[in-house]
Amino acid sequence: MQPDNFSIVDHRVYTIALRKMPEFLDIFDRLGLPVLVETLGNPLGMYVSYVGPLNQFIHQWGYVSLADYEERCRRRDSHEGFKPYLAATEKLIVAQENRLIRRVELKAMPRR
C-alpha cells in the first residue's frame, strides 16, 4: 500500500534512558521490528532526535482507517514475539507518547 493511501498516521515518540539509545536500537532492530513489520506492515519512517529534546526514537506507521489501526494493533499485541521485546526494553524506555494524526487535504498542496 502506498503512503498516499493512509488517512491516519500513528506517530510514536519514545524517550530512551540517557546513553542507552544504542542498546535500545539494537533490541528494537532484533526483537521489535520483525514483529512490527509482520503485524503492522512497513513503517513510514523511523527517526532519532537530533535537535530539541534528545534521546528520542520516533516511528510512524500508516493506516487507512481507525478500524485498520485497531486490527493491526491487536495482531501486534497478541503476537508471541512481542512480549520478549517489551521485556527487553522495559528498563530502557523512560516515556512514550503516542499520537494518531489525520491527513489534511489542502487545495494548494502539490500533488505527487
Short mmCIF file of C-alpha atoms in Angstrom, two decimals:
data_model
loop_
_atom_site.label_atom_id
_atom_site.label_comp_id
_atom_site.label_asym_id
_atom_site.label_seq_id
_atom_site.Cartn_x
_atom_site.Cartn_y
_atom_site.Cartn_z
CA MET A 1 0.00 0.00 0.00
CA GLN A 2 1.33 3.43 -0.93
CA PRO A 3 1.80 6.08 1.81
CA ASP A 4 -0.68 8.34 -0.01
CA ASN A 5 -3.45 5.86 0.82
CA PHE A 6 -3.05 6.32 4.56
CA SER A 7 -5.51 8.69 6.19
CA ILE A 8 -4.23 8.04 9.74
CA VAL A 9 -0.64 8.00 10.96
CA ASP A 10 0.46 6.59 14.30
CA HIS A 11 3.27 8.93 15.40
CA ARG A 12 5.09 7.39 18.35
CA VAL A 13 7.85 9.01 20.40
CA TYR A 14 9.88 7.00 22.89
CA THR A 15 12.24 8.79 25.28
CA ILE A 16 15.17 6.49 25.92
CA ALA A 17 17.30 6.46 29.08
CA LEU A 18 20.46 8.55 28.88
CA ARG A 19 23.27 6.81 26.94
CA LYS A 20 21.04 3.78 26.24
CA MET A 21 19.98 4.61 22.66
CA PRO A 22 22.46 2.18 21.01
CA GLU A 23 21.23 -0.65 23.25
CA PHE A 24 17.58 0.24 22.60
CA LEU A 25 18.10 0.43 18.82
CA ASP A 26 19.83 -2.95 18.80
CA ILE A 27 16.96 -4.60 20.72
CA PHE A 28 14.34 -2.82 18.62
CA ASP A 29 16.06 -3.95 15.42
CA ARG A 30 16.44 -7.58 16.52
CA LEU A 31 13.26 -8.21 18.55
CA GLY A 32 10.77 -5.44 17.88
CA LEU A 33 10.97 -4.56 14.21
CA PRO A 34 10.43 -8.09 12.83
CA VAL A 35 7.21 -8.43 14.86
CA LEU A 36 6.05 -4.94 13.96
CA VAL A 37 6.63 -5.41 10.23
CA GLU A 38 4.83 -8.75 10.35
CA THR A 39 1.81 -7.36 12.20
CA LEU A 40 1.67 -3.67 11.27
CA GLY A 41 3.28 -3.66 7.84
CA ASN A 42 6.18 -1.47 6.75
CA PRO A 43 6.75 1.73 8.72
CA LEU A 44 6.51 5.15 7.09
CA GLY A 45 9.71 6.16 8.82
CA MET A 46 11.97 5.84 11.85
CA TYR A 47 13.98 8.68 13.34
CA VAL A 48 16.08 9.72 16.31
CA SER A 49 16.00 13.25 17.68
CA TYR A 50 18.85 15.47 16.59
CA VAL A 51 17.90 18.96 17.80
CA GLY A 52 15.47 19.74 20.61
CA PRO A 53 14.56 17.07 23.15
CA LEU A 54 17.27 14.42 22.87
CA ASN A 55 17.29 10.66 23.43
CA GLN A 56 14.07 10.22 21.48
CA PHE A 57 13.22 7.50 18.99
CA ILE A 58 10.28 8.17 16.70
CA HIS A 59 8.46 5.84 14.36
CA GLN A 60 5.43 6.29 12.15
CA TRP A 61 3.00 3.73 10.74
CA GLY A 62 0.21 4.45 8.27
CA TYR A 63 -3.36 3.16 8.40
CA VAL A 64 -6.32 3.51 6.08
CA SER A 65 -8.83 3.82 8.95
CA LEU A 66 -9.20 3.65 12.70
CA ALA A 67 -10.54 0.09 12.30
CA ASP A 68 -7.37 -0.82 10.36
CA TYR A 69 -5.24 0.66 13.17
CA GLU A 70 -7.15 -1.26 15.86
CA GLU A 71 -6.98 -4.57 13.98
CA ARG A 72 -3.25 -4.37 13.29
CA CYS A 73 -2.55 -3.33 16.90
CA ARG A 74 -4.49 -6.39 18.11
CA ARG A 75 -2.28 -8.56 15.89
CA ARG A 76 0.86 -6.90 17.29
CA ASP A 77 -0.23 -7.20 20.91
CA SER A 78 -1.16 -10.87 20.60
CA HIS A 79 1.99 -11.88 18.66
CA GLU A 80 4.12 -14.31 20.69
CA GLY A 81 7.29 -12.39 19.85
CA PHE A 82 6.04 -9.05 21.15
CA LYS A 83 6.34 -9.83 24.88
CA PRO A 84 10.09 -10.60 24.75
CA TYR A 85 10.64 -7.23 23.03
CA LEU A 86 8.61 -5.42 25.70
CA ALA A 87 10.53 -7.18 28.47
CA ALA A 88 13.92 -6.42 26.89
CA THR A 89 13.17 -2.68 26.52
CA GLU A 90 11.28 -2.19 29.79
CA LYS A 91 14.21 -0.55 31.62
CA LEU A 92 15.36 1.47 28.59
CA ILE A 93 12.17 3.43 27.81
CA VAL A 94 11.64 6.40 30.12
CA ALA A 95 8.46 7.74 28.47
CA GLN A 96 6.21 7.08 25.50
CA GLU A 97 3.95 9.45 23.60
CA ASN A 98 1.51 8.20 21.01
CA ARG A 99 -0.46 10.38 18.61
CA LEU A 100 -2.86 9.39 15.90
CA ILE A 101 -2.74 12.13 13.32
CA ARG A 102 -5.09 12.53 10.37
CA ARG A 103 -4.28 13.61 6.84
CA VAL A 104 -5.49 17.00 5.69
CA GLU A 105 -6.01 17.78 2.02
CA LEU A 106 -5.44 21.43 1.07
CA LYS A 107 -6.21 22.89 -2.35
CA ALA A 108 -2.78 24.49 -2.78
CA MET A 109 -0.89 21.36 -1.74
CA PRO A 110 1.20 20.00 -4.62
CA ARG A 111 0.28 16.51 -5.78
CA ARG A 112 2.93 13.83 -6.03
#
